[in-house]
Tab-separated table of C-alpha atoms in Angstrom:
chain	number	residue	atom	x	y	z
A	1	UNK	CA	1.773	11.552	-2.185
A	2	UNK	CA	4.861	11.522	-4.730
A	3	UNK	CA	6.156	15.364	-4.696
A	4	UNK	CA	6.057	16.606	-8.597
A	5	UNK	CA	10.440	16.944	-9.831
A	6	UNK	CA	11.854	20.030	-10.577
A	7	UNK	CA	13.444	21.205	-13.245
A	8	UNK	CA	11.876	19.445	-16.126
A	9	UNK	CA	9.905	21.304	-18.447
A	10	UNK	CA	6.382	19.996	-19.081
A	11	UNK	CA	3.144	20.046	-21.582
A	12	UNK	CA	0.894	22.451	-20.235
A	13	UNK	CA	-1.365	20.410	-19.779
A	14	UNK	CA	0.222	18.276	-17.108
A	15	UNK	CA	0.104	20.198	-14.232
A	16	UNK	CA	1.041	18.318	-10.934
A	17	UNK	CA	1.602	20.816	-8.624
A	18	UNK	CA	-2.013	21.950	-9.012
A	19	UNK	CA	-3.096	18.298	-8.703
A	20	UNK	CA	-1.056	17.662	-5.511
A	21	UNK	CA	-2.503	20.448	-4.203
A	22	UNK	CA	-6.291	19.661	-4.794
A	23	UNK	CA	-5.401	16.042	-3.269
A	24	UNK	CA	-3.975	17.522	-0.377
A	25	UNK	CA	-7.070	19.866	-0.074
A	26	UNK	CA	-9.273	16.902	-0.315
A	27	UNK	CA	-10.613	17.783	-3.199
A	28	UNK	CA	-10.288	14.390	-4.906
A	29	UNK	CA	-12.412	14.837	-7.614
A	30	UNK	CA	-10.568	17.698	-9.089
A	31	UNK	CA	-7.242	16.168	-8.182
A	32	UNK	CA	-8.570	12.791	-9.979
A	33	UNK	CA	-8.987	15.094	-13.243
A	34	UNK	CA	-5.725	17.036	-13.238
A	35	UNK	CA	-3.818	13.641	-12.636
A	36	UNK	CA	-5.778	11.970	-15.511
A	37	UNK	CA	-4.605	15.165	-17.732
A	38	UNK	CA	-0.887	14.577	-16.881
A	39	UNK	CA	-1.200	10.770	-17.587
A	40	UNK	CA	-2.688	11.798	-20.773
A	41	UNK	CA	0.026	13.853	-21.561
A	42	UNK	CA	2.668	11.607	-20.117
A	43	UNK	CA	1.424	8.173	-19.570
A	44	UNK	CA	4.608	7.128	-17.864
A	45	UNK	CA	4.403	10.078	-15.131
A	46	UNK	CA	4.867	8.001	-12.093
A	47	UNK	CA	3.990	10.402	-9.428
A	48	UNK	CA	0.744	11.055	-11.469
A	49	UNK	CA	-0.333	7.377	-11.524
A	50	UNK	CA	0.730	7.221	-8.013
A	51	UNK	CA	-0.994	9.996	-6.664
A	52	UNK	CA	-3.819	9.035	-9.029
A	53	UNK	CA	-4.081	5.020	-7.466
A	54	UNK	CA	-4.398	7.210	-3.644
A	55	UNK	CA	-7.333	9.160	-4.873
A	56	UNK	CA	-8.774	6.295	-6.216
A	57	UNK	CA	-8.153	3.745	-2.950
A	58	UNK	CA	-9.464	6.675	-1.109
A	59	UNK	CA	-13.122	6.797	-3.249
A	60	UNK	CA	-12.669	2.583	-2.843
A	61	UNK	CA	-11.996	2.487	-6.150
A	62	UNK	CA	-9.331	-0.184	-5.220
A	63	UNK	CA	-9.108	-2.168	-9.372
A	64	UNK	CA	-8.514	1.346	-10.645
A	65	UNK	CA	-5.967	2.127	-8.128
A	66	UNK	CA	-3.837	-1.268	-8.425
A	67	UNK	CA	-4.005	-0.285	-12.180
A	68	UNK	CA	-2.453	2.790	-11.934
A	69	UNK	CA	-0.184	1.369	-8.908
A	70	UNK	CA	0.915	-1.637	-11.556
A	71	UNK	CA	1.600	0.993	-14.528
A	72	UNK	CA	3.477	3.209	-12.295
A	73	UNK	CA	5.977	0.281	-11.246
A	74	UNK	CA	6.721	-0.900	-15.220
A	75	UNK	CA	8.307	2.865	-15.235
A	76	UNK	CA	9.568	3.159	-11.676
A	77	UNK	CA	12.701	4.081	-10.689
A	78	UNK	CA	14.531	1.661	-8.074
A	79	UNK	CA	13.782	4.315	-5.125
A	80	UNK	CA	10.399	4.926	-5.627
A	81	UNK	CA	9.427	0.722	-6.559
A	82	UNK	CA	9.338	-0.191	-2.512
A	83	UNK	CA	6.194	2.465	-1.599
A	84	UNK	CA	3.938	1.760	-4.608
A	85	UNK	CA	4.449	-1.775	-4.494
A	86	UNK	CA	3.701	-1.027	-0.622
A	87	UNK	CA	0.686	0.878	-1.869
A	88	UNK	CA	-0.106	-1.560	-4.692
A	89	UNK	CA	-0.306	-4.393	-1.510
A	90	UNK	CA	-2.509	-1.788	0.489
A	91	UNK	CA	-5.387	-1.930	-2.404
A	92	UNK	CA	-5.148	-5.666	-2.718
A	93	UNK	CA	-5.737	-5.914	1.127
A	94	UNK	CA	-8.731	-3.299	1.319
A	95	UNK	CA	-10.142	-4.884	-1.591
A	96	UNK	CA	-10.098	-8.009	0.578
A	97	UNK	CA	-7.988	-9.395	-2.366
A	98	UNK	CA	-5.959	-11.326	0.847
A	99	UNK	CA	-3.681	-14.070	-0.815
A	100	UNK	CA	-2.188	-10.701	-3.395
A	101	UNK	CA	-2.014	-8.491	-0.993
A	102	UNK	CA	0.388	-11.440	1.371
A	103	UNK	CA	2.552	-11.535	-1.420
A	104	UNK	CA	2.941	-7.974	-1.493
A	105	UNK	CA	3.532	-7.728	1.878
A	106	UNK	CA	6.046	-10.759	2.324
A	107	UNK	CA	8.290	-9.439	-0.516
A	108	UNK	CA	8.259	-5.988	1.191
A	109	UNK	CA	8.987	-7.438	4.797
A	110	UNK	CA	11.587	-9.589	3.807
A	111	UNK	CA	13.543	-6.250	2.555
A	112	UNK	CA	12.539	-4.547	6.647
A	113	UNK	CA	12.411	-7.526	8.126
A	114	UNK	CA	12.657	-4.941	11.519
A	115	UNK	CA	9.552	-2.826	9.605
A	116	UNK	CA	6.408	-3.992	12.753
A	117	UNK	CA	3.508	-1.970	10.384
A	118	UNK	CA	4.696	-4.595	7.395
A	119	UNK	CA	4.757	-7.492	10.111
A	120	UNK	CA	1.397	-6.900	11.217
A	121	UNK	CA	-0.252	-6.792	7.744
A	122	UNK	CA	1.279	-9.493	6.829
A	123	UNK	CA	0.067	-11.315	9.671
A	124	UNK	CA	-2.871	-10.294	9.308
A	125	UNK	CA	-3.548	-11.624	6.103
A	126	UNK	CA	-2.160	-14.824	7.134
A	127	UNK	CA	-4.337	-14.651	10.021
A	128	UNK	CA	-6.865	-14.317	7.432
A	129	UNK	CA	-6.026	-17.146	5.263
A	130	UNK	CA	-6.129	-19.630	8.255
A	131	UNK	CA	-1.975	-19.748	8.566
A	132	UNK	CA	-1.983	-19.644	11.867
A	133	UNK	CA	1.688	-21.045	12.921
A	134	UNK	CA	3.058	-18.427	10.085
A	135	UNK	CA	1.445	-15.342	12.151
A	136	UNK	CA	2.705	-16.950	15.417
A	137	UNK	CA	6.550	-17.378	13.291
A	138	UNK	CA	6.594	-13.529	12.459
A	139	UNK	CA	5.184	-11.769	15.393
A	140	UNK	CA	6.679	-13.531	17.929
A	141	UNK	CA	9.871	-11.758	18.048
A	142	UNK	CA	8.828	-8.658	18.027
A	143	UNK	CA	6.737	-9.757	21.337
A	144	UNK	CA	9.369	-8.308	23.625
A	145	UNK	CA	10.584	-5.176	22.178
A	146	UNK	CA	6.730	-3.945	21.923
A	147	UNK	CA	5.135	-5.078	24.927
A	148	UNK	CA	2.458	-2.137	24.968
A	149	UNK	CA	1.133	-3.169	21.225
A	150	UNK	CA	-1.978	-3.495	21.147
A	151	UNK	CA	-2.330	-4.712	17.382
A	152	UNK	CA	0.730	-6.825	18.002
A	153	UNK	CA	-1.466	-8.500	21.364
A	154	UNK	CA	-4.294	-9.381	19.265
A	155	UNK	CA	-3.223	-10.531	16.113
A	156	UNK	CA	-0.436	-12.502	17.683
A	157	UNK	CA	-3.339	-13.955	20.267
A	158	UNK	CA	-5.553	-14.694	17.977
A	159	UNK	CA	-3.308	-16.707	16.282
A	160	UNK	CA	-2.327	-18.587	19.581
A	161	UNK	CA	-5.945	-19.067	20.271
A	162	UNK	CA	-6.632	-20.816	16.806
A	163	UNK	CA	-3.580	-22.841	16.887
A	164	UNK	CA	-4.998	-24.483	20.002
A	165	UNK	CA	-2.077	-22.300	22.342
A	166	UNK	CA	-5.206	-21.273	24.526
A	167	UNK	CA	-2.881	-20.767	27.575
């Protein structure tokens, strides 16, 4: 979740605090509404249309969420841009929407190259898309510093084992 800014006046009828706190409740029906009433009032709130695209990944609603993720970053500020494009990648990859969702992913590692959670989606699409030598390519040196992995083990095996490195 994006935390509402302070020290801003706004329309009554945006009020994020009350949303964040019905999302964080679970109540993502309610929080769905409040954050549609602040977009309404402000369409370019971008903690609304962020917090707005979770709810909606988290009802599987994963179009409507990359909408709100892709209207959020035409207004984003430089700081927040990395987590909804990070977000934005997320929904492509749950929808199963794998070759968007890569490119997501490989602009995002390339910035934490270091980042093992980007490293693994992204092999895992490629995994997914039969490139097999680029899984192999980006896991492999992280190998050694995370021996007791057990995502890194089988993504980075099952690469192996369809790239005919059986052994």
């Amino acid at each position: 979740l994006l935390a509402a800014s302070t020290g801003q006046s706004r329309p009554a009828e945006c009020v994020l605090d009350r949303a964040i706190q019905l999302h964080q409740a679970g109540d993502l029906e309610g929080a769905m509404r409040e954050y549609q009433a602040c977009i309404a009032a402000e369409p370019n709130r971008v903690e609304a249309r962020s917090n707005l695209g979770a709810v909606l990944a988290k009802l599987g609603r994963y179009q409507e969420a990359i909408d709100q993720y892709q209207a959020a970053l035409k207004v984003a500020t430089g700081d927040l841009a990395p987590r909804l494009r990070f977000n934005l990648a997320l929904a492509y990859y749950k929808s199963l929407r794998i070759d968007e969702a890569a490119a997501g992913f490989e602009i995002l590692q390339r910035a934490q190259p270091a980042d093992l959670n980007l490293a693994l989606l992204l092999a895992d699409c490629r995994l997914r898309t039969g490139e097999f030598q680029k899984v192999i390519d980006l896991l492999t040196p992280f190998e050694a510093a995370h021996p007791d992995q057990p995502a890194l083990d089988y993504v980075l095996g099952m690469a192996l084992i369809r790239n005919g490195r059986v052994a």
